[in-house]
Amino acid sequence: MDKLTQYEKIIQQLLQEYAVIASQDPEIETQLIFDTEHHHYQLVNVGWKNQRRVYGCFLHIDIKDGKVWLQHNGTENEVGEDLANLGIPKQDIVVGFHSPFKRQFTDYAVG
């Protein structure tokens, strides 16, 4: 299995696990969005709670240039660590929501 296919499977597996945890509220739907052609993966909440609209992406991961980019993490979990524990090397994970300057001080890829 090539690296891209392996990374796609790991990301999809992880997001499916997160979706099960997130979908505990029957009024809020957690949607898995997998754009496998362009390598974009998201978890989005959609619904209504206490007569207020709920909508938002709480986890966004892309694959760009052979690296896994954690674009947004609205969870309390260390998603980068979860990805590493599932087999993606830290040097292939970019914490994209950190500034390029700050990335050099992490265990992850700079870009």
mmCIF file of C-alpha atoms in Angstrom:
data_model
loop_
_atom_site.group_PDB
_atom_site.id
_atom_site.type_symbol
_atom_site.label_atom_id
_atom_site.label_comp_id
_atom_site.label_asym_id
_atom_site.label_seq_id
_atom_site.Cartn_x
_atom_site.Cartn_y
_atom_site.Cartn_z
ATOM 1 C CA MET A 1 0.000 0.000 0.000
ATOM 2 C CA ASP A 2 1.440 3.374 -0.947
ATOM 3 C CA LYS A 3 1.869 6.166 1.597
ATOM 4 C CA LEU A 4 -1.038 8.292 0.330
ATOM 5 C CA THR A 5 -3.495 5.393 0.521
ATOM 6 C CA GLN A 6 -2.231 4.442 3.985
ATOM 7 C CA TYR A 7 -2.603 8.019 5.263
ATOM 8 C CA GLU A 8 -6.127 8.312 3.808
ATOM 9 C CA LYS A 9 -7.205 5.115 5.579
ATOM 10 C CA ILE A 10 -5.719 6.235 8.897
ATOM 11 C CA ILE A 11 -7.378 9.662 8.690
ATOM 12 C CA GLN A 12 -10.753 8.189 7.767
ATOM 13 C CA GLN A 13 -10.521 5.619 10.582
ATOM 14 C CA LEU A 14 -9.661 8.306 13.122
ATOM 15 C CA LEU A 15 -12.457 10.646 12.005
ATOM 16 C CA GLN A 16 -14.983 7.802 12.121
ATOM 17 C CA GLU A 17 -13.942 7.100 15.715
ATOM 18 C CA TYR A 18 -14.271 10.772 16.623
ATOM 19 C CA ALA A 19 -17.677 10.973 14.911
ATOM 20 C CA VAL A 20 -19.056 8.204 17.135
ATOM 21 C CA ILE A 21 -17.949 10.083 20.234
ATOM 22 C CA ALA A 22 -19.229 13.442 18.971
ATOM 23 C CA SER A 23 -22.696 12.250 17.971
ATOM 24 C CA GLN A 24 -24.037 11.749 21.500
ATOM 25 C CA ASP A 25 -26.556 14.598 21.188
ATOM 26 C CA PRO A 26 -29.618 13.547 19.135
ATOM 27 C CA GLU A 27 -30.298 17.159 18.096
ATOM 28 C CA ILE A 28 -26.838 17.594 16.561
ATOM 29 C CA GLU A 29 -25.718 15.600 13.542
ATOM 30 C CA THR A 30 -22.007 14.986 13.131
ATOM 31 C CA GLN A 31 -21.169 14.731 9.446
ATOM 32 C CA LEU A 32 -18.095 13.022 8.057
ATOM 33 C CA ILE A 33 -16.878 14.829 4.956
ATOM 34 C CA PHE A 34 -14.328 12.908 2.903
ATOM 35 C CA ASP A 35 -13.114 14.489 -0.338
ATOM 36 C CA THR A 36 -10.799 11.678 -1.399
ATOM 37 C CA GLU A 37 -10.124 13.230 -4.798
ATOM 38 C CA HIS A 38 -8.613 16.392 -3.300
ATOM 39 C CA HIS A 39 -7.628 14.838 0.064
ATOM 40 C CA HIS A 40 -9.720 16.974 2.424
ATOM 41 C CA TYR A 41 -11.320 15.397 5.507
ATOM 42 C CA GLN A 42 -13.623 17.095 8.009
ATOM 43 C CA LEU A 43 -15.989 16.525 10.894
ATOM 44 C CA VAL A 44 -18.841 19.032 10.990
ATOM 45 C CA ASN A 45 -21.659 19.520 13.492
ATOM 46 C CA VAL A 46 -25.067 20.496 12.082
ATOM 47 C CA GLY A 47 -28.357 20.961 13.914
ATOM 48 C CA TRP A 48 -30.267 22.947 16.495
ATOM 49 C CA LYS A 49 -29.764 23.205 20.247
ATOM 50 C CA ASN A 50 -31.978 25.293 22.544
ATOM 51 C CA GLN A 51 -33.482 27.065 19.528
ATOM 52 C CA ARG A 52 -30.030 28.083 18.300
ATOM 53 C CA ARG A 53 -28.395 26.937 15.097
ATOM 54 C CA VAL A 54 -25.344 24.757 15.507
ATOM 55 C CA TYR A 55 -22.971 24.553 12.577
ATOM 56 C CA GLY A 56 -19.251 24.249 12.444
ATOM 57 C CA CYS A 57 -16.238 22.262 11.465
ATOM 58 C CA PHE A 58 -14.460 20.938 14.538
ATOM 59 C CA LEU A 59 -11.811 18.789 12.867
ATOM 60 C CA HIS A 60 -10.156 19.386 9.488
ATOM 61 C CA ILE A 61 -7.283 17.362 8.038
ATOM 62 C CA ASP A 62 -5.743 17.590 4.565
ATOM 63 C CA ILE A 63 -3.062 15.658 2.743
ATOM 64 C CA LYS A 64 -0.754 17.987 0.797
ATOM 65 C CA ASP A 65 2.566 17.141 -0.826
ATOM 66 C CA GLY A 66 2.827 13.817 1.005
ATOM 67 C CA LYS A 67 2.207 15.342 4.428
ATOM 68 C CA VAL A 68 -0.839 15.233 6.681
ATOM 69 C CA TRP A 69 -1.915 18.777 7.573
ATOM 70 C CA LEU A 70 -3.944 19.209 10.739
ATOM 71 C CA GLN A 71 -5.769 22.376 9.660
ATOM 72 C CA HIS A 72 -8.159 22.730 12.597
ATOM 73 C CA ASN A 73 -8.585 20.898 15.880
ATOM 74 C CA GLY A 74 -11.635 21.986 17.831
ATOM 75 C CA THR A 75 -11.423 18.978 20.142
ATOM 76 C CA GLU A 76 -9.662 18.593 23.450
ATOM 77 C CA ASN A 77 -7.623 15.690 22.070
ATOM 78 C CA GLU A 78 -4.082 15.692 20.718
ATOM 79 C CA VAL A 79 -5.068 14.681 17.183
ATOM 80 C CA GLY A 80 -1.443 14.828 16.011
ATOM 81 C CA GLU A 81 -0.525 12.250 18.637
ATOM 82 C CA ASP A 82 -3.498 10.099 17.620
ATOM 83 C CA LEU A 83 -2.333 10.192 13.996
ATOM 84 C CA ALA A 84 1.221 9.305 15.043
ATOM 85 C CA ASN A 85 -0.027 6.427 17.207
ATOM 86 C CA LEU A 86 -1.933 5.061 14.213
ATOM 87 C CA GLY A 87 1.216 4.963 12.089
ATOM 88 C CA ILE A 88 1.811 8.365 10.495
ATOM 89 C CA PRO A 89 5.353 9.526 11.302
ATOM 90 C CA LYS A 90 5.526 12.874 13.091
ATOM 91 C CA GLN A 91 7.816 14.200 10.354
ATOM 92 C CA ASP A 92 4.829 13.764 7.983
ATOM 93 C CA ILE A 93 2.351 15.624 10.223
ATOM 94 C CA VAL A 94 2.087 19.419 9.992
ATOM 95 C CA VAL A 95 0.143 21.312 12.645
ATOM 96 C CA GLY A 96 -1.205 23.813 10.134
ATOM 97 C CA PHE A 97 -3.042 25.946 12.666
ATOM 98 C CA HIS A 98 0.295 26.888 14.246
ATOM 99 C CA SER A 99 2.247 29.668 12.548
ATOM 100 C CA PRO A 100 5.160 28.511 10.381
ATOM 101 C CA PHE A 101 7.523 30.101 12.912
ATOM 102 C CA LYS A 102 6.047 28.164 15.830
ATOM 103 C CA ARG A 103 6.101 24.799 14.006
ATOM 104 C CA GLN A 104 9.893 24.573 14.252
ATOM 105 C CA PHE A 105 9.571 24.168 18.015
ATOM 106 C CA THR A 106 7.283 21.110 17.838
ATOM 107 C CA ASP A 107 8.003 17.429 17.248
ATOM 108 C CA TYR A 108 6.071 17.674 13.977
ATOM 109 C CA ALA A 109 6.921 18.756 10.429
ATOM 110 C CA VAL A 110 7.376 22.428 9.617
ATOM 111 C CA GLY A 111 5.575 22.271 6.282
#
